[in-house]
mmCIF file of C-alpha atoms and ligand atoms in Angstrom:
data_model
loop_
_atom_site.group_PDB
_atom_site.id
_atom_site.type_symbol
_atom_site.label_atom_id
_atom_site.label_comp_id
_atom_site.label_asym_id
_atom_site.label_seq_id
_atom_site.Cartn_x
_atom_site.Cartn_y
_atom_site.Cartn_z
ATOM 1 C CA UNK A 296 82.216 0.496 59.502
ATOM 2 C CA UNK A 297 79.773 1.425 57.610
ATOM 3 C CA UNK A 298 80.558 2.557 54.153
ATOM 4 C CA UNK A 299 78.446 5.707 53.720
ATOM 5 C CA UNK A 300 79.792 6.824 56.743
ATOM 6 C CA UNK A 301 80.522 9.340 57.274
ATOM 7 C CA UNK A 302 77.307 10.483 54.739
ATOM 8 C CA UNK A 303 77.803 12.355 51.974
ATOM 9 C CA UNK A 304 75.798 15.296 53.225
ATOM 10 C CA UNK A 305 78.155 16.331 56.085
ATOM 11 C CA UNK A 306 81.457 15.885 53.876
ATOM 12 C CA UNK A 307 79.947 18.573 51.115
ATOM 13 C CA UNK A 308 78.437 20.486 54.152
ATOM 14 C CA UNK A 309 81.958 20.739 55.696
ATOM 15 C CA UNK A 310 84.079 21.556 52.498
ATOM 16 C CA UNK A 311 81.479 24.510 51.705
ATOM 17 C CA UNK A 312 81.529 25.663 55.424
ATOM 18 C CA UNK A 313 85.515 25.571 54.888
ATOM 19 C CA UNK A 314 85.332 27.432 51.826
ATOM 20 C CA UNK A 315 83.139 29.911 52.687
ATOM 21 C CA UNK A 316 85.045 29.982 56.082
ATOM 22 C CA UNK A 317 87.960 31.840 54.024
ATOM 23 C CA UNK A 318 85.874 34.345 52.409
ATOM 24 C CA UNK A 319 86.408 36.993 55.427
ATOM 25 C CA UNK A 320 89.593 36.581 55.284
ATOM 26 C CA UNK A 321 89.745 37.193 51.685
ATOM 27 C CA UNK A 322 87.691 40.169 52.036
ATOM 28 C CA UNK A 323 89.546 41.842 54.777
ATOM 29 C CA UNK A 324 93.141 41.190 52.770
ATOM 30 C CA UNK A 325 91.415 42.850 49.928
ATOM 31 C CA UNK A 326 89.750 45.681 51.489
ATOM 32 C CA UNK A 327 93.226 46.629 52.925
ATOM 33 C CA UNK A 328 95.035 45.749 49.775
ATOM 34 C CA UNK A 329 92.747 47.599 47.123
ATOM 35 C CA UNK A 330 92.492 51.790 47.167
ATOM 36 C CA UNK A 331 88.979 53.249 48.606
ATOM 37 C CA UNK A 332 87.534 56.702 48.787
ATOM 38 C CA UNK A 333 85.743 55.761 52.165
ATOM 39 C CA UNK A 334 86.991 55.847 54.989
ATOM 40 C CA UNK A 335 88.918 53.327 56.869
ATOM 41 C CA UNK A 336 87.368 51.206 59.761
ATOM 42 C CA UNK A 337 88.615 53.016 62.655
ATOM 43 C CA UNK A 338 87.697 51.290 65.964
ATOM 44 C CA UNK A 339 89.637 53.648 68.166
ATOM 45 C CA UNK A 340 88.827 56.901 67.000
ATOM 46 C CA UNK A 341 91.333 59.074 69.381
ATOM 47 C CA UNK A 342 91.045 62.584 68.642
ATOM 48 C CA UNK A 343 91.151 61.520 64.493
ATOM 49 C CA UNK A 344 88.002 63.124 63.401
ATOM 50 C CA UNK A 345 87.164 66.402 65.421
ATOM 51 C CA UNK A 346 84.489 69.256 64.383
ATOM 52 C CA UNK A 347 86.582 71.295 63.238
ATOM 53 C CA UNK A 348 86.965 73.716 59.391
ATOM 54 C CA UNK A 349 89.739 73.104 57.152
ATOM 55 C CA UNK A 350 91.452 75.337 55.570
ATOM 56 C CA UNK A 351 89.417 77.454 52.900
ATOM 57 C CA UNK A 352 86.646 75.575 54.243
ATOM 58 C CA UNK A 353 82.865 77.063 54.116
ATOM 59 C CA UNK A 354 81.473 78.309 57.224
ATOM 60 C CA UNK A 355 78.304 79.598 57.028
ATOM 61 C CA UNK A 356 78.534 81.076 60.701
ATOM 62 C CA UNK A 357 80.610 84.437 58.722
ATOM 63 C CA UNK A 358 78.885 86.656 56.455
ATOM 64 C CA UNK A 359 81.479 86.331 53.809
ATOM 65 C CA UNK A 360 80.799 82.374 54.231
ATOM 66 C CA UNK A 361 84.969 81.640 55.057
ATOM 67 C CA UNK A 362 86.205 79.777 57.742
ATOM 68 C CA UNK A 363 89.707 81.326 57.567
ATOM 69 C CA UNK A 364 89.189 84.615 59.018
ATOM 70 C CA UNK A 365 91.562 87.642 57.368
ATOM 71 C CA UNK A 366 93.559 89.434 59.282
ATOM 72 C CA UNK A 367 91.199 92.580 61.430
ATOM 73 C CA UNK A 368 92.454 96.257 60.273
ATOM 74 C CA UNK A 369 94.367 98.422 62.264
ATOM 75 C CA UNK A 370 95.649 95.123 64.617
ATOM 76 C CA UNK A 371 98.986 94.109 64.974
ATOM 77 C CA UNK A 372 100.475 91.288 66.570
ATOM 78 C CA UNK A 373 102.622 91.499 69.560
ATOM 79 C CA UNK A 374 106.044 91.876 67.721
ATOM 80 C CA UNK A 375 105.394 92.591 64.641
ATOM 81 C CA UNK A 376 104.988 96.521 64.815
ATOM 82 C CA UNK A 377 107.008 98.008 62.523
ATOM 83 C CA UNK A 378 107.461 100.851 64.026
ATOM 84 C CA UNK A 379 111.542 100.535 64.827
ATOM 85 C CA UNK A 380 112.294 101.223 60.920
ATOM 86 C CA UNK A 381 115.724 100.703 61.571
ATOM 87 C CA UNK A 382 115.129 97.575 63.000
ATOM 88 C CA UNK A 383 112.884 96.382 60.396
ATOM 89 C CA UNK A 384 113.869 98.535 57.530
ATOM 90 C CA UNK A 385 117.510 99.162 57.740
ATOM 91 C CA UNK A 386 116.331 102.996 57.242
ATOM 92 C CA UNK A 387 117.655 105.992 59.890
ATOM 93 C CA UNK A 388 116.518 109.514 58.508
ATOM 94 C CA UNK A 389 115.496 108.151 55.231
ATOM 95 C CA UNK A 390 119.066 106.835 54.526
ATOM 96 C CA UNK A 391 120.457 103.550 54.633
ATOM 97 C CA UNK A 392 121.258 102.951 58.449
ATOM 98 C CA UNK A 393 125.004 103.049 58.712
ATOM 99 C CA UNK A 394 124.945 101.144 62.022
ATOM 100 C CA UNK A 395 123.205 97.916 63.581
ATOM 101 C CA UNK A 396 120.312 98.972 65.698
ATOM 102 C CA UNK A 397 119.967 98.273 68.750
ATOM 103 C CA UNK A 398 118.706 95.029 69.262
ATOM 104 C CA UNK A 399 121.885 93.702 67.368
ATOM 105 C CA UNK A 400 125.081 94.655 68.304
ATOM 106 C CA UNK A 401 127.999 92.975 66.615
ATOM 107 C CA UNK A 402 129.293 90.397 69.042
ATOM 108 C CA UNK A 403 131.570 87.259 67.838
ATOM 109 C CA UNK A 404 128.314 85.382 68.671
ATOM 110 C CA UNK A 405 126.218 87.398 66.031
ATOM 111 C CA UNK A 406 128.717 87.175 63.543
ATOM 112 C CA UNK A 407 129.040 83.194 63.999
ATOM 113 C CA UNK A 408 124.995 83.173 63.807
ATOM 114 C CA UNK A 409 125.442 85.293 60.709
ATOM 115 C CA UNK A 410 127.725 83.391 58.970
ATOM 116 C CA UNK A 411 125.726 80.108 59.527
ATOM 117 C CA UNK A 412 123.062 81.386 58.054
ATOM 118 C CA UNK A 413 124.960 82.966 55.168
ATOM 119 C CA UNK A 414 125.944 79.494 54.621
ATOM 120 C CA UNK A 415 122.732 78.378 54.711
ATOM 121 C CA UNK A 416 121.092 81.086 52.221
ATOM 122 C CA UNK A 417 123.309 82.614 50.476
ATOM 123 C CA UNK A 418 126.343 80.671 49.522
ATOM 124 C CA UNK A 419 124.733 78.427 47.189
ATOM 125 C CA UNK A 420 124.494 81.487 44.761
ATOM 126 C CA UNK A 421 126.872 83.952 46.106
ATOM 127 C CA UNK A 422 130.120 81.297 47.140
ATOM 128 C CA UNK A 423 130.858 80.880 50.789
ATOM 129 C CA UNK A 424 133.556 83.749 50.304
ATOM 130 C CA UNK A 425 131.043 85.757 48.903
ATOM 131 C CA UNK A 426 132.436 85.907 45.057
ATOM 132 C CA UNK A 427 129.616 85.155 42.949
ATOM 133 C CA UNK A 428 130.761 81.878 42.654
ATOM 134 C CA UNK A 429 128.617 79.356 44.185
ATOM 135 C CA UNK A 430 127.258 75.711 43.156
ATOM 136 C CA UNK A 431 124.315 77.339 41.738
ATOM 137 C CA UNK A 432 126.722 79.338 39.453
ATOM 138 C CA UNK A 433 128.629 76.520 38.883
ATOM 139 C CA UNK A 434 125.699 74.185 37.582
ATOM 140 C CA UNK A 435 124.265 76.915 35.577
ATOM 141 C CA UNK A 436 127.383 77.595 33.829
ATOM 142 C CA UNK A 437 127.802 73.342 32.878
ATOM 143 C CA UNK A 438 124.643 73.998 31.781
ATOM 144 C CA UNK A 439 124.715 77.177 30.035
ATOM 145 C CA UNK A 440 127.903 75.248 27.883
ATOM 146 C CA UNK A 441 125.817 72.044 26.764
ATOM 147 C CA UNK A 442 127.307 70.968 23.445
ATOM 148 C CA UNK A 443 123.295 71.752 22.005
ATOM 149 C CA UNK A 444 123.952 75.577 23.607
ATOM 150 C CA UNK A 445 121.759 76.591 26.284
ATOM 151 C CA UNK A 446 118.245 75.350 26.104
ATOM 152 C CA UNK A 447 116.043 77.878 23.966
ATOM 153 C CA UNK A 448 115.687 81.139 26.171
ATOM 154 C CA UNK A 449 117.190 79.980 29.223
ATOM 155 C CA UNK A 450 119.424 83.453 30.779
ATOM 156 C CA UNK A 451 121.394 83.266 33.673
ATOM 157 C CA UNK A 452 122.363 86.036 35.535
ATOM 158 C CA UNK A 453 125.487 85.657 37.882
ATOM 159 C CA UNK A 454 124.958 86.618 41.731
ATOM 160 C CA UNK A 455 127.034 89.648 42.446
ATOM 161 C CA UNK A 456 130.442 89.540 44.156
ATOM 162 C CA UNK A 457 129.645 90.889 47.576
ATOM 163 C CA UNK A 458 133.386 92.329 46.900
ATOM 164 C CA UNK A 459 132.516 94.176 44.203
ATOM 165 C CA UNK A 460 133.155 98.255 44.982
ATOM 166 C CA UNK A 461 129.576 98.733 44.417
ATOM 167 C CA UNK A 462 128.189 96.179 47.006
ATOM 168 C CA UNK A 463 131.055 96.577 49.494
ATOM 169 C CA UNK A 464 130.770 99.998 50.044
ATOM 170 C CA UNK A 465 127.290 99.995 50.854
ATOM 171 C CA UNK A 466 125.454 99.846 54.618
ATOM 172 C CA UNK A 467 124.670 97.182 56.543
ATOM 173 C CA UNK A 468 121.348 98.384 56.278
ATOM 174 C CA UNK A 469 121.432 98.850 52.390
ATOM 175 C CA UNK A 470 122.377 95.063 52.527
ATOM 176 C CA UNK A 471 120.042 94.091 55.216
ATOM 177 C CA UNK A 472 117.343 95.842 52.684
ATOM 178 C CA UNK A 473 118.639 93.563 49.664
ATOM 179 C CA UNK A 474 118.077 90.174 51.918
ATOM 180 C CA UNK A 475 114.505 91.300 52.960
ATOM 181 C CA UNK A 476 112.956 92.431 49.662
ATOM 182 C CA UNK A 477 115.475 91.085 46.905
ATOM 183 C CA UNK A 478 117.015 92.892 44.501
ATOM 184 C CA UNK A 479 116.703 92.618 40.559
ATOM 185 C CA UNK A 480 117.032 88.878 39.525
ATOM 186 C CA UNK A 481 117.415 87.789 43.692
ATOM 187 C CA UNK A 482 114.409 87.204 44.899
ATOM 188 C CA UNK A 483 113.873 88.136 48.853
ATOM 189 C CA UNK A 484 114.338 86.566 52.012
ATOM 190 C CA UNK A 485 112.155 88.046 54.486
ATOM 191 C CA UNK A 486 110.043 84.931 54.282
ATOM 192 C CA UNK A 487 112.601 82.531 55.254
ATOM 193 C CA UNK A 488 114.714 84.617 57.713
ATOM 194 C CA UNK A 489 113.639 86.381 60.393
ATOM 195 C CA UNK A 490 114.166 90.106 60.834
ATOM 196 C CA UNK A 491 117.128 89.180 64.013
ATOM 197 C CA UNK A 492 118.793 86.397 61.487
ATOM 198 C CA UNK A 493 118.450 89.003 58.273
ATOM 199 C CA UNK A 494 121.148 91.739 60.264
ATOM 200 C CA UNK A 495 123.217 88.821 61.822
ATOM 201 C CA UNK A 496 123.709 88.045 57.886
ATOM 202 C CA UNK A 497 124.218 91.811 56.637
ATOM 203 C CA UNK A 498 127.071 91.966 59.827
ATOM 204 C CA UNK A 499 128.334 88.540 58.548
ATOM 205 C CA UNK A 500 128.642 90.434 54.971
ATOM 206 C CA UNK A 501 130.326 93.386 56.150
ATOM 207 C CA UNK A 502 132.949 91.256 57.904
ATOM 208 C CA UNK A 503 133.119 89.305 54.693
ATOM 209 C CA UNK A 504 133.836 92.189 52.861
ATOM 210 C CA UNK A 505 136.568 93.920 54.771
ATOM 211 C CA UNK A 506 137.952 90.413 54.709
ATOM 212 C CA UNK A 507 139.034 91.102 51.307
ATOM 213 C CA UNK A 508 139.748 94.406 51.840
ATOM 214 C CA UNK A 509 141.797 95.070 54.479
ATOM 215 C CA UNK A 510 144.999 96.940 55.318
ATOM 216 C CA UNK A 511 147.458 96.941 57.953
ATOM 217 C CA UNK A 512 145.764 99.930 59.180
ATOM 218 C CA UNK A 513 142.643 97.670 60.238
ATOM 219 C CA UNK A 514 144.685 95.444 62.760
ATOM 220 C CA UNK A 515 145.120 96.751 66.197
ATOM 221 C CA UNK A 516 148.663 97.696 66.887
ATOM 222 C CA UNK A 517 149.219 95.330 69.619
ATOM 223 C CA UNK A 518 148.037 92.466 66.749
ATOM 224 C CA UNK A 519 150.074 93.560 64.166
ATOM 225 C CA UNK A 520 153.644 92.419 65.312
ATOM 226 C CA UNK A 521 151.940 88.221 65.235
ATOM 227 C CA UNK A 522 151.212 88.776 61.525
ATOM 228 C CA UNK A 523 153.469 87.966 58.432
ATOM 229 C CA UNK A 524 154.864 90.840 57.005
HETATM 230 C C1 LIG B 294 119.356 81.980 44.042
HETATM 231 C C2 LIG B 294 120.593 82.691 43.998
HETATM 232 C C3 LIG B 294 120.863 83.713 45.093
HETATM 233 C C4 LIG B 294 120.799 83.549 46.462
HETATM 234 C C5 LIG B 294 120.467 82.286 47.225
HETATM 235 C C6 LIG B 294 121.158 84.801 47.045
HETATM 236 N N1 LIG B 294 121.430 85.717 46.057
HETATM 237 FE FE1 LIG B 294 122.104 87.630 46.340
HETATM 238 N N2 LIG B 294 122.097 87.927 44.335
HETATM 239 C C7 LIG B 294 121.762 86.976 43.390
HETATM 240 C C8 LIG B 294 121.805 87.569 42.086
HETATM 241 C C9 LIG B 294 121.502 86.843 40.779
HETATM 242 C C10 LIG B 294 122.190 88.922 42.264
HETATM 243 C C11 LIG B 294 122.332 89.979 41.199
HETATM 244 C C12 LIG B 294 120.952 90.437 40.817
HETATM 245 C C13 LIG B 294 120.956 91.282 39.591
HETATM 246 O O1 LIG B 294 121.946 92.016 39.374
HETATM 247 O O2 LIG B 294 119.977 91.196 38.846
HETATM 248 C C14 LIG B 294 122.365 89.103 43.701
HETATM 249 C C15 LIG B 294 122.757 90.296 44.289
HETATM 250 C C16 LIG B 294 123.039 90.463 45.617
HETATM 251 C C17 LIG B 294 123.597 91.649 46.221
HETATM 252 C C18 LIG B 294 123.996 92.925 45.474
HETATM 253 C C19 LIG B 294 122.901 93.933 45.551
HETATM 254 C C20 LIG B 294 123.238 95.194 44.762
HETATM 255 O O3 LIG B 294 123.020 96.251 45.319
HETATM 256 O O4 LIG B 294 123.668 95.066 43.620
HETATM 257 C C21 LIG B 294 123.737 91.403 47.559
HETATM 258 C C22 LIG B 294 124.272 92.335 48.636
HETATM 259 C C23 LIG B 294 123.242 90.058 47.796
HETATM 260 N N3 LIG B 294 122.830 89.508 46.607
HETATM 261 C C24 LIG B 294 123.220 89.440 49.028
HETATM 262 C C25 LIG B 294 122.680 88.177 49.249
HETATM 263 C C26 LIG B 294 122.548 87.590 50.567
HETATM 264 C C27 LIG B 294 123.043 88.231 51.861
HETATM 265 C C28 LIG B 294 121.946 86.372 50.391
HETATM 266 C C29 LIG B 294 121.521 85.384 51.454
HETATM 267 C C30 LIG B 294 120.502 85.840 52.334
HETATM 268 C C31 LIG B 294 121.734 86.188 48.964
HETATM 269 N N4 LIG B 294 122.162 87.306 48.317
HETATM 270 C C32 LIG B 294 121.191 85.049 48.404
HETATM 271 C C33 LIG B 294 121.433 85.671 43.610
HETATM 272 C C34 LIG B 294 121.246 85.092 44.861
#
């Protein structure tokens, strides 16, 4: 065989062909590897990019320039009239309503629903029996009683006890009016809860209440003989 075979030409020719071969690949690992402010190669493109505005996006189509359009005056949405101010007040005759309206009558049901959700909202502050004693409390206390003292200017205010005379003598729709706007240092709930969920709660409450405050007077007389004396 020839000893310049195979010729020096073709060896370097293949080694730089090989090397060069891996250059894509090197590019493509790095390209997905490294952080870019263009966008990604996207052969199937779906329904990804759309005409469409983003929020507080310009759109030049409006006189005011906004593509979020605010809300028309004088419209309201279906279900949202707030017309039914007991409903969505908790106010009959410019009182505090004394009753549920309407749309919520106390059923074992709405009082269940309630108390889920009082669990949900409410107990971390106010203690699932309603004493003012919840987690929250609890942390803020610990941390109220650091060996340093409380961290400069930190105040803690302790949710009420629901069972306190004050709170539990007042209407459902006094409380219903305390979950929707707040009260003092609680801040309000209407965001969170719906209007329906807000009276299952202030039902929950009232139940909660008389649990602590009941006489034998309050069990039906065909109940009464099952309990302890
Ligand atoms: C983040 C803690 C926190 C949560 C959660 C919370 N509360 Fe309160 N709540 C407070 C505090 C604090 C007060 C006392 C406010 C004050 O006196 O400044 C209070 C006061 C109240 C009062 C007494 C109002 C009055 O007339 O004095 C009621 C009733 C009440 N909360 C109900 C609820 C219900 C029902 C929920 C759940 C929907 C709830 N709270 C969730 C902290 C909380």
């Amino acid at each position: 065989m020839n000893k310049f075979f195979p010729p020096r030409i073709i060896l370097f020719a293949a080694s730089l062909i090989g090397t060069l071969a891996v250059i894509p690949f090197a590019v493509i690992a790095w390209t997905r590897s490294a952080p870019s402010s263009g966008r990604p190669i996207h052969i199937i493109q779906d329904m990804d990019y759309q005409p469409r505005f983003d929020t507080q996006e310009v759109n030049p189509l409006f006189a005011d320039d906004r593509a979020m359009r605010p809300q028309i005056p004088g419209v309201v949405a279906v279900g949202q009239s707030r017309d039914d101010v007991h409903f969505s007040e908790g106010v009959v005759d410019g009182a505090w309503a004394a009753t549920m309206p309407e749309q919520v009558s106390v059923t074992m049901e709405v009082l269940n629903r309630g108390r889920e959700r009082f669990n949900i909202y409410c107990s971390a502050c106010h203690g699932y029996s309603g004493f003012g004693d919840g987690i929250v409390n609890q942390r803020a206390m610990v941390a109220m009683s650091n060996a340093d003292g409380p961290i400069y200017g930190t105040a803690w205010v302790q949710a009420k006890s629901l069972h306190d005379p004050e709170v539990r003598d007042q209407p459902p729709g006094q409380i219903f009016n305390t979950i929707t706007h707040g009260i003092r240092n609680m801040a309000g709930y209407a965001a969170q809860i719906p209007p329906r969920d807000r009276w299952t709660i202030a039902a929950y409450v009232k139940a909660l209440q008389k649990s602590q405050d009941a006489t034998l007077q309050d069990v039906p007389p065909q109940e009464r003989a099952s309990l302890n004396p």
